[in-house]
Short mmCIF file of C-alpha atoms and ligand atoms in Angstrom, two decimals:
data_model
loop_
_atom_site.label_atom_id
_atom_site.label_comp_id
_atom_site.label_asym_id
_atom_site.label_seq_id
_atom_site.Cartn_x
_atom_site.Cartn_y
_atom_site.Cartn_z
CA MET T 244 0.00 0.00 0.00
CA ALA T 245 1.13 3.59 -0.59
CA SER T 246 1.62 5.43 2.68
CA GLY T 247 1.68 9.20 3.35
CA PHE T 248 2.26 11.12 6.57
CA ALA T 249 1.50 14.78 7.28
CA PRO T 250 2.10 16.62 10.56
CA GLY T 251 -0.38 18.64 12.55
CA LYS T 252 0.27 22.27 13.35
CA CYS T 253 0.01 24.80 16.15
CA ILE T 254 -0.71 28.44 15.50
CA LEU T 255 1.60 30.50 17.68
CA PHE T 256 0.12 33.86 16.68
CA GLY T 257 -2.67 35.19 14.49
CA GLU T 258 -5.52 32.67 14.45
CA HIS T 259 -8.85 34.15 13.30
CA ALA T 260 -7.15 37.43 12.27
CA VAL T 261 -5.48 35.50 9.41
CA VAL T 262 -8.90 34.78 7.87
CA TYR T 263 -9.14 38.59 7.40
CA GLY T 264 -5.72 39.02 5.82
CA HIS T 265 -3.61 39.63 8.96
CA PRO T 266 -0.46 37.53 9.40
CA ALA T 267 -0.33 34.23 11.30
CA VAL T 268 2.69 32.25 12.46
CA ALA T 269 2.35 28.47 12.71
CA VAL T 270 4.72 25.57 13.31
CA ALA T 271 4.43 21.94 12.26
CA ILE T 272 4.42 19.53 15.21
CA ASP T 273 5.82 16.02 15.65
CA SER T 274 2.44 14.26 15.73
CA GLY T 275 0.33 13.89 12.61
CA VAL T 276 -1.81 11.69 10.40
CA ARG T 277 -0.75 8.62 8.43
CA VAL T 278 -2.86 7.41 5.50
CA LYS T 279 -2.40 4.13 3.60
CA VAL T 280 -4.10 3.58 0.24
CA GLY T 281 -4.27 0.40 -1.84
CA GLN T 282 -6.40 -1.23 -4.53
CA SER T 283 -9.31 -3.33 -3.30
CA GLU T 284 -12.49 -5.18 -4.29
CA GLU T 285 -14.67 -2.49 -2.68
CA TRP T 286 -14.36 1.02 -1.24
CA THR T 287 -13.43 0.83 2.44
CA LEU T 288 -12.15 3.16 5.16
CA GLU T 289 -10.71 1.43 8.20
CA GLY T 290 -12.11 -1.87 6.94
CA ILE T 291 -15.74 -0.70 6.76
CA PRO T 292 -17.64 0.52 3.66
CA PHE T 293 -16.57 4.07 2.75
CA GLU T 294 -19.43 6.60 2.92
CA PRO T 295 -18.29 9.70 0.96
CA SER T 296 -20.87 12.04 2.55
CA LYS T 297 -19.40 11.36 6.01
CA HIS T 298 -15.86 12.23 4.91
CA PRO T 299 -16.02 15.47 2.89
CA HIS T 300 -12.23 16.10 2.93
CA ILE T 301 -11.43 12.65 1.55
CA SER T 302 -14.24 12.79 -1.04
CA HIS T 303 -13.18 16.26 -2.19
CA ILE T 304 -9.56 15.15 -2.72
CA LEU T 305 -10.60 11.93 -4.47
CA ASN T 306 -13.30 13.36 -6.74
CA THR T 307 -12.62 17.04 -7.29
CA VAL T 308 -8.84 17.19 -7.01
CA PHE T 309 -7.68 13.81 -8.38
CA GLU T 310 -10.87 13.16 -10.42
CA TYR T 311 -10.25 9.54 -9.44
CA ASP T 312 -12.29 7.03 -11.45
CA GLY T 313 -10.07 3.96 -11.04
CA PRO T 314 -10.80 0.70 -9.20
CA PRO T 315 -12.06 0.84 -5.57
CA LEU T 316 -9.55 1.66 -2.86
CA LYS T 317 -9.08 0.56 0.71
CA MET T 318 -7.95 3.41 2.94
CA GLU T 319 -6.47 3.27 6.43
CA VAL T 320 -6.10 6.38 8.58
CA LYS T 321 -4.08 6.53 11.79
CA SER T 322 -4.04 9.85 13.62
CA GLY T 323 -1.76 10.90 16.46
CA LEU T 324 -3.66 14.20 16.77
CA PHE T 325 -6.62 15.12 18.93
CA SER T 326 -9.31 15.77 16.31
CA ALA T 327 -11.46 18.91 16.06
CA ALA T 328 -9.00 20.41 18.53
CA GLY T 329 -7.16 23.16 16.63
CA LEU T 330 -4.16 21.02 15.66
CA GLY T 331 -4.94 20.97 11.95
CA SER T 332 -6.03 17.33 11.90
CA SER T 333 -8.24 17.82 8.83
CA ALA T 334 -5.42 19.61 6.98
CA ALA T 335 -3.00 16.82 7.91
CA LEU T 336 -5.58 14.26 6.73
CA SER T 337 -5.99 16.07 3.38
CA ASN T 338 -2.24 16.31 2.88
CA ALA T 339 -1.56 12.71 3.93
CA ILE T 340 -4.32 11.31 1.71
CA GLY T 341 -3.15 13.51 -1.17
CA ALA T 342 0.41 12.18 -0.73
CA ALA T 343 -0.70 8.53 -0.45
CA LEU T 344 -3.04 8.84 -3.46
CA GLN T 345 -0.37 10.43 -5.59
CA ALA T 346 2.10 7.68 -4.64
CA HIS T 347 -0.55 5.04 -5.45
CA ILE T 348 -1.60 6.53 -8.81
CA ASN T 349 1.78 7.80 -9.96
CA PRO T 350 4.58 6.21 -7.89
CA SER T 351 7.41 7.61 -10.04
CA GLN T 352 6.39 11.26 -9.47
CA SER T 353 7.99 12.98 -6.48
CA LEU T 354 5.78 14.75 -3.93
CA ASP T 355 5.00 18.41 -4.53
CA PRO T 356 4.25 19.94 -1.09
CA ILE T 357 2.93 23.18 -2.65
CA ALA T 358 0.43 21.29 -4.82
CA LEU T 359 -0.62 19.29 -1.73
CA ALA T 360 -1.02 22.49 0.30
CA ARG T 361 -3.24 23.95 -2.44
CA MET T 362 -5.47 20.88 -2.68
CA GLY T 363 -5.74 20.72 1.12
CA HIS T 364 -6.76 24.40 1.22
CA SER T 365 -9.54 23.81 -1.31
CA ALA T 366 -10.81 20.92 0.86
CA GLU T 367 -10.73 23.12 4.01
CA ALA T 368 -12.54 25.94 2.21
CA MET T 369 -15.26 23.56 1.13
CA ALA T 370 -15.66 22.24 4.72
CA GLN T 371 -15.57 25.75 6.32
CA LYS T 372 -18.26 27.38 4.12
CA GLY T 373 -15.70 29.28 2.08
CA ARG T 374 -13.87 30.88 5.03
CA ALA T 375 -10.50 29.15 5.40
CA SER T 376 -7.00 30.50 5.42
CA PRO T 377 -4.25 28.32 3.94
CA THR T 378 -2.40 28.29 7.31
CA ASP T 379 -3.11 24.72 8.43
CA THR T 380 -2.62 23.06 5.07
CA ALA T 381 0.54 25.03 4.15
CA THR T 382 2.19 24.39 7.54
CA SER T 383 1.38 20.68 7.42
CA ALA T 384 2.61 20.39 3.81
CA LEU T 385 5.79 22.47 4.09
CA GLY T 386 6.76 21.78 7.74
CA GLY T 387 8.95 24.05 9.88
CA CYS T 388 7.69 27.54 10.71
CA ILE T 389 5.28 29.20 8.29
CA VAL T 390 4.01 32.76 8.10
CA VAL T 391 0.76 33.32 6.24
CA SER T 392 -0.18 36.91 5.51
CA GLY T 393 -2.17 39.23 3.29
CA GLN T 394 1.12 40.83 2.30
CA GLN T 395 4.64 39.57 1.91
CA VAL T 396 6.44 39.60 5.27
CA GLU T 397 9.93 41.01 5.74
CA GLY T 398 12.61 38.57 6.92
CA THR T 399 10.80 35.51 5.54
CA ARG T 400 11.23 33.34 2.43
CA HIS T 401 8.28 33.55 0.02
CA VAL T 402 7.08 30.07 -0.99
CA PHE T 403 3.75 30.54 -2.80
CA ASP T 404 0.55 32.61 -2.94
CA ALA T 405 -3.01 31.44 -2.34
CA GLU T 406 -6.40 33.03 -2.93
CA LEU T 407 -9.99 32.19 -2.08
CA GLU T 408 -13.40 33.66 -2.85
CA THR T 409 -14.98 33.98 0.62
CA PRO T 410 -18.47 35.23 1.56
CA GLU T 411 -16.73 38.53 2.49
CA GLY T 412 -14.95 38.83 -0.88
CA LEU T 413 -11.69 37.66 -2.47
CA ARG T 414 -8.87 36.97 0.01
CA GLU T 415 -5.23 36.62 -1.00
CA TRP T 416 -2.41 35.26 1.11
CA SER T 417 1.34 35.07 0.78
CA ILE T 418 2.85 31.90 2.30
CA ASN T 419 6.36 32.30 3.64
CA ALA T 420 8.88 30.13 5.47
CA VAL T 421 11.06 31.21 8.40
CA ASP T 422 14.34 29.58 9.43
CA LEU T 423 14.24 29.32 13.20
CA PRO T 424 17.42 30.05 15.17
CA ASP T 425 18.89 27.13 17.19
CA SER T 426 18.25 28.93 20.48
CA LEU T 427 14.52 28.21 20.08
CA ASN T 428 15.33 24.49 20.46
CA GLU T 429 15.92 25.14 24.17
CA ALA T 430 12.15 25.16 24.58
CA CYS T 431 9.31 22.88 23.50
CA LEU T 432 5.64 23.39 22.89
CA VAL T 433 3.33 21.70 25.34
CA ILE T 434 -0.10 21.23 23.83
CA GLY T 435 -3.02 20.77 26.21
CA PHE T 436 -6.26 19.29 24.91
CA THR T 437 -9.34 20.36 26.88
CA GLY T 438 -11.19 17.20 25.86
CA GLU T 439 -13.82 19.36 24.15
CA MET T 440 -14.09 19.16 20.38
CA SER T 441 -14.68 22.38 18.51
CA SER T 442 -15.77 23.11 14.95
CA THR T 443 -13.45 25.54 13.15
CA GLY T 444 -16.22 26.38 10.68
CA LYS T 445 -18.62 27.36 13.48
CA MET T 446 -15.98 29.32 15.41
CA VAL T 447 -14.97 31.27 12.29
CA GLU T 448 -18.63 31.94 11.51
CA GLY T 449 -19.19 33.11 15.11
CA VAL T 450 -16.35 35.64 14.83
CA ALA T 451 -17.74 36.87 11.49
CA LYS T 452 -21.16 37.43 13.17
CA ARG T 453 -19.67 39.23 16.19
CA LEU T 454 -17.65 41.48 13.85
CA GLU T 455 -20.83 42.39 12.00
CA GLU T 456 -22.67 43.17 15.24
CA LYS T 457 -19.75 44.99 16.88
CA PRO T 458 -17.52 46.55 14.20
CA GLU T 459 -15.22 47.92 16.95
CA LEU T 460 -13.90 44.33 17.38
CA GLN T 461 -11.91 45.07 14.23
CA GLY T 462 -9.53 46.86 16.61
CA GLU T 463 -8.78 43.53 18.36
CA MET T 464 -8.10 41.94 14.97
CA ASP T 465 -5.66 44.72 14.14
CA ALA T 466 -4.01 44.26 17.56
CA ILE T 467 -3.57 40.53 16.88
CA GLY T 468 -1.86 41.50 13.61
CA ARG T 469 0.60 43.75 15.50
CA ILE T 470 1.26 41.11 18.20
CA THR T 471 1.90 38.53 15.49
CA SER T 472 4.54 40.78 13.87
CA ALA T 473 6.19 41.32 17.28
CA GLY T 474 6.07 37.57 17.97
CA LEU T 475 7.68 36.83 14.61
CA THR T 476 10.47 39.33 15.27
CA ALA T 477 11.05 37.65 18.66
CA MET T 478 11.19 34.22 17.01
CA SER T 479 13.65 35.35 14.34
CA ALA T 480 15.83 36.89 17.07
CA GLY T 481 15.65 33.64 19.06
CA SER T 482 14.28 35.40 22.15
CA LEU T 483 12.16 32.81 23.94
CA GLU T 484 11.05 35.26 26.65
CA ALA T 485 9.72 37.73 24.06
CA VAL T 486 7.98 34.92 22.16
CA GLY T 487 6.25 33.89 25.39
CA MET T 488 5.15 37.45 26.14
CA ALA T 489 3.64 37.79 22.68
CA MET T 490 1.78 34.48 23.18
CA ASP T 491 0.23 35.81 26.42
CA ALA T 492 -0.78 39.05 24.66
CA CYS T 493 -2.32 37.16 21.74
CA HIS T 494 -4.42 35.06 24.14
CA GLU T 495 -5.83 38.22 25.73
CA LYS T 496 -7.03 39.50 22.35
CA LEU T 497 -8.52 36.12 21.43
CA GLN T 498 -10.48 36.23 24.71
CA LEU T 499 -11.91 39.58 23.58
CA LEU T 500 -12.95 38.05 20.25
CA GLY T 501 -15.00 35.58 22.32
CA VAL T 502 -13.19 32.39 21.25
CA SER T 503 -11.79 31.20 24.59
CA SER T 504 -13.74 28.89 26.91
CA PRO T 505 -13.68 28.00 30.63
CA SER T 506 -11.79 24.76 29.89
CA LEU T 507 -9.14 26.62 27.85
CA GLU T 508 -8.79 29.25 30.59
CA ALA T 509 -8.24 26.50 33.20
CA LEU T 510 -5.39 24.92 31.21
CA VAL T 511 -3.77 28.26 30.30
CA GLU T 512 -3.84 29.25 33.98
CA ALA T 513 -2.36 25.91 35.07
CA ALA T 514 0.47 26.13 32.53
CA ARG T 515 1.46 29.79 33.02
CA PRO T 516 3.50 29.52 36.28
CA HIS T 517 5.89 27.04 34.60
CA SER T 518 5.86 28.52 31.07
CA LEU T 519 7.34 31.38 29.09
CA GLY T 520 3.88 32.03 27.63
CA ALA T 521 0.56 30.25 27.08
CA LYS T 522 -2.49 30.76 24.86
CA LEU T 523 -5.32 28.98 23.10
CA THR T 524 -4.36 27.73 19.65
CA GLY T 525 -6.46 27.33 16.52
CA SER T 526 -10.12 28.25 16.47
CA GLY T 527 -10.78 27.97 20.25
CA GLY T 528 -14.14 27.28 21.91
CA GLY T 529 -12.55 24.13 23.38
CA GLY T 530 -9.85 22.27 21.49
CA CYS T 531 -6.27 22.97 22.57
CA MET T 532 -4.03 25.49 24.24
CA ILE T 533 -0.26 25.69 23.92
CA ALA T 534 2.53 26.69 26.29
CA LEU T 535 6.16 27.42 25.49
CA ALA T 536 8.38 25.85 28.13
CA ARG T 537 12.03 25.12 28.95
CA GLU T 538 10.83 22.30 31.22
CA PRO T 539 8.00 20.82 29.16
CA GLN T 540 7.47 17.81 31.43
CA ARG T 541 6.55 20.08 34.33
CA VAL T 542 3.98 21.94 32.24
CA ALA T 543 2.60 18.65 30.92
CA GLU T 544 2.05 17.53 34.53
CA ALA T 545 0.32 20.82 35.43
CA ILE T 546 -1.98 20.44 32.40
CA GLU T 547 -2.81 16.87 33.38
CA VAL T 548 -3.59 17.86 36.97
CA ALA T 549 -5.93 20.57 35.60
CA GLY T 550 -7.84 17.91 33.62
CA GLY T 551 -6.22 18.30 30.18
CA SER T 552 -4.36 15.83 27.96
CA PRO T 553 -0.81 17.00 27.20
CA LEU T 554 1.34 16.43 24.09
CA ILE T 555 4.92 17.69 23.82
CA SER T 556 6.44 18.73 20.47
CA ARG T 557 9.40 20.46 18.94
CA LEU T 558 8.79 23.86 17.35
CA GLY T 559 8.77 23.13 13.62
CA ALA T 560 8.76 19.43 12.62
CA PRO T 561 9.25 18.25 8.98
CA GLY T 562 6.30 18.47 6.55
CA VAL T 563 4.35 15.96 4.43
CA ARG T 564 6.25 12.87 3.31
CA LEU T 565 5.89 9.31 2.03
CA LEU T 566 6.54 6.48 4.46
CA GLU T 567 7.70 2.92 3.85
CA ASP T 568 4.71 0.60 4.14
C1 MEV E 162 -7.78 27.33 12.56
O1 MEV E 162 -6.70 26.46 12.89
C2 MEV E 162 -7.32 28.72 12.44
C3 MEV E 162 -8.35 29.77 12.09
O2 MEV E 162 -7.62 30.99 11.91
C4 MEV E 162 -9.13 29.43 10.84
C5 MEV E 162 -8.30 29.50 9.55
O3 MEV E 162 -7.19 30.05 9.54
O4 MEV E 162 -8.84 28.99 8.53
C6 MEV E 162 -9.34 29.98 13.23
#
């Protein structure tokens, strides 16, 4: 069977604001999704009949992107990510299935992470009612540290551009890579899952509604944009303390946008005394928080005591790849 793996991601700065053209900084994490694809007598997913309507990301990649009309396939998915938790599990699934399908259909062709990122973005957009930034899919496909922004960002390496027709009009993003200094390896990310699943589509829609009702919230969006730029400068300079401060500041603004939750607040509070900074990550409303820590084990214990499930990762793992079966 052809086997593809794609990592999950954590947004360090800029979630929600990135949907409106502000910058976001994300890193690929060590955990991800593995997909195996092989020819079969009938269509199956995890050994049971495949129902396309229940798996819109997979169906979109198969039908719309690959226009697959070959013999039935058996598909196996193994995820090391908490799902619907802000870790980009659907983006990792799209990228991993795209990689495995390409290896199955055309084994001699090498993987094109940019093409995978684009197809993953189209699947996300379809699942999120047309409001999706390319952050999750680009970070999972390219790996490392990725900056997604409405404009090109100084001090980064431009990789590709993406655009999407959203209900609020055409959005364009520049996707850029950042080489992280070695000093950032002195710390790890500790991810804390609240145990509550959250729908990105609904959270993004909720923010859009609140913005319509209270246009002054645009000021919080602009502030997230400024904090993201400061956070990126701190990352490029290798200043862990400044990165942590920017994470704390970003969390405060996300609270004001109404996307935190009591369970996220409990984990952020538990992690803060042992961390350089802590915040919710992804769309919020449950899902996960992240903390930056020199002693990740200690933070993981604090998160566990507060009722969360911890996961420790490097900042910036490799991107999508093929695996030996
Ligand atoms: C989800 O991981 C991040 C959001 O900014 C949505 C998006 O970028 O599509 C909330």
